[in-house]
């Protein structure tokens, strides 16, 4: 029985919600943990990950923190069980998986399962993964064609693993206004985050905002790395320069909140203070930049800094030690490069390359 149905028809005025969560990785394990932590007594949560160890670790972790809600949590071992292995129809199923092909696979399986087991009410699929817009639109059209009363909404997030852990994520939704987001959906998103941004009425608007923002992040991060290396070449005191930038026109998230110079904001223990460990890794920045530049092409928009930035990120990610550390590490990397003739030389690996 759906949340809406219970709200509308229960004479006892009992509220209950049934949630599903798919993908318990770096982000999803925390997002699902916040849902579990805030379940009301009659609510249920069903979780699944393709890696059984991830599901098992999740269940052990959250039930040790809140044992009294153990009976409200069920680990599923197959996607169709979100339809056939639940007490009553789920109100929302959130996916947080790596790429578009995974989202398409997951939702197609759900659609098949629902078609084989028709339900009385509608389920809303939320996809918080960062994927390409055309795949998300295709999945939306599939849901609308096969299960017209159901919905599939792109709800990508910003805030990274730290935001997921703290439950302070920002959600970007393909909805025109706040008033277009149902109270039940607001409630669910507020379990996991602290901001909801309606980005436009067309499906894919949430992803469009996410990719536009992360394109800006990737480009400004590269420019910040270059600027700080220039300041270094000028023999400036980099800590003083960083403080100047923080109140000047070069101010940005990449130059201040994620300053690449160690020791400028020790109180914040930024990735730069711990060897660029943690944070938003270069590989994920590259992934989003590639998605943004590919989608721009499909929307007939030239990204003037897109191709050149993409080449730098692709090159950086060939080195595992750069790809797996915070994106501010590009500052360190640019310092390891020199130009010889028309080529760049990586002092650390002695590799010569062209961009
Ligand atoms: P992750 O690789 O840590 O986790 C993904 C999880 O999905 C894994 O546990 C994997 O086993 C599982 N999975 C893969 N295919 C699946 C399937 N078909 N069914 C069920 N589970 C499946 O990735 P992440 O860092 O948690 O990121 C997830 C998504 O969120 C990505 O699209 C990423 O770009 C986006 N994102 C990540 C961050 C970040 O800082 N890590 C920030 C914002 C958005």
XYZ file of N, CA, C and O in Angstrom, residues 23-26 28-30 32-33 36 45 47-66 70 73-76:
144
model
N 22.339 0.555 -4.765
C 23.696 1.084 -4.948
C 24.239 1.635 -3.645
O 24.024 2.796 -3.326
N 24.960 0.774 -2.899
C 25.415 1.156 -1.559
C 26.915 1.430 -1.539
O 27.651 0.910 -0.711
N 27.369 2.253 -2.494
C 28.800 2.563 -2.590
C 29.180 3.741 -1.711
O 28.568 3.985 -0.663
N 30.186 4.487 -2.163
C 30.717 5.630 -1.398
C 29.609 6.595 -0.968
O 29.607 7.083 0.157
N 25.973 6.079 -1.765
C 24.704 5.434 -1.459
C 24.627 4.872 -0.050
O 23.571 4.953 0.598
N 25.740 4.329 0.459
C 25.688 3.739 1.809
C 25.301 4.798 2.847
O 24.580 4.513 3.799
N 25.778 6.035 2.650
C 25.449 7.091 3.612
C 24.025 7.592 3.403
O 23.297 7.854 4.361
N 21.477 5.964 2.166
C 20.543 4.949 2.671
C 20.595 4.889 4.201
O 19.575 4.657 4.861
N 21.780 5.127 4.756
C 21.903 5.116 6.228
C 21.042 6.220 6.849
O 20.388 6.014 7.872
N 17.441 5.101 6.755
C 17.212 4.103 7.807
C 17.111 4.783 9.184
O 16.195 4.486 9.975
N 12.456 -0.079 4.747
C 13.524 0.233 3.784
C 14.067 -1.082 3.227
O 14.377 -2.011 3.991
N 17.058 -2.616 0.579
C 18.308 -2.182 -0.057
C 18.907 -3.305 -0.905
O 18.661 -4.498 -0.671
N 19.718 -2.884 -1.879
C 20.373 -3.859 -2.772
C 21.640 -3.243 -3.364
O 21.671 -2.056 -3.688
N 22.660 -4.063 -3.509
C 23.858 -3.693 -4.271
C 24.303 -4.954 -5.002
O 24.123 -6.068 -4.491
N 24.886 -4.784 -6.200
C 25.349 -5.965 -6.939
C 26.448 -6.706 -6.179
O 26.666 -7.895 -6.406
N 27.135 -5.968 -5.318
C 28.195 -6.607 -4.527
C 27.583 -7.010 -3.181
O 27.293 -6.149 -2.339
N 27.375 -8.329 -2.948
C 26.683 -8.738 -1.710
C 27.394 -8.259 -0.452
O 26.741 -7.934 0.549
N 28.729 -8.164 -0.514
C 29.477 -7.717 0.681
C 29.097 -6.277 1.050
O 29.083 -5.909 2.225
N 28.800 -5.468 0.024
C 28.438 -4.060 0.284
C 27.107 -4.016 1.025
O 26.930 -3.245 1.977
N 26.170 -4.865 0.593
C 24.854 -4.906 1.237
C 25.001 -5.393 2.679
O 24.430 -4.822 3.611
N 25.799 -6.447 2.829
C 25.981 -7.045 4.162
C 26.621 -6.024 5.116
O 26.152 -5.834 6.244
N 27.655 -5.342 4.629
C 28.351 -4.352 5.471
C 27.390 -3.225 5.846
O 27.399 -2.749 6.989
N 26.549 -2.835 4.893
C 25.591 -1.756 5.165
C 24.643 -2.176 6.288
O 24.445 -1.447 7.259
N 24.073 -3.375 6.135
C 23.090 -3.842 7.122
C 23.739 -3.937 8.506
O 23.171 -3.468 9.505
N 24.953 -4.501 8.556
C 25.633 -4.642 9.856
C 25.883 -3.268 10.483
O 25.660 -3.060 11.674
N 26.337 -2.349 9.646
C 26.678 -1.015 10.148
C 25.457 -0.297 10.717
O 25.462 0.155 11.862
N 24.388 -0.225 9.907
C 23.252 0.593 10.362
C 22.472 -0.067 11.491
O 21.987 0.618 12.392
N 22.387 -1.393 11.446
C 21.608 -2.031 12.519
C 22.372 -2.023 13.843
O 21.772 -2.075 14.914
N 23.713 -1.917 13.761
C 24.445 -1.800 15.032
C 24.229 -0.400 15.621
O 24.276 -0.208 16.829
N 23.975 0.593 14.733
C 23.748 1.951 15.231
C 22.313 2.148 15.743
O 22.072 2.950 16.639
N 21.355 1.445 15.111
C 19.954 1.611 15.527
C 19.276 0.232 15.495
O 18.494 -0.071 14.588
N 15.767 -2.721 13.217
C 16.271 -3.837 12.408
C 15.169 -4.503 11.569
O 15.365 -4.832 10.396
N 14.233 -3.098 8.096
C 15.223 -3.096 7.013
C 15.326 -4.487 6.404
O 15.448 -5.478 7.133
N 15.276 -4.564 5.081
C 15.443 -5.859 4.407
C 16.466 -5.718 3.288
O 16.365 -4.795 2.473
N 17.439 -6.637 3.280
C 18.409 -6.661 2.188
C 17.869 -7.595 1.112
O 17.481 -8.730 1.409
N 17.807 -7.121 -0.110
C 17.319 -7.944 -1.222
C 18.508 -8.430 -2.037
O 19.568 -7.783 -2.071
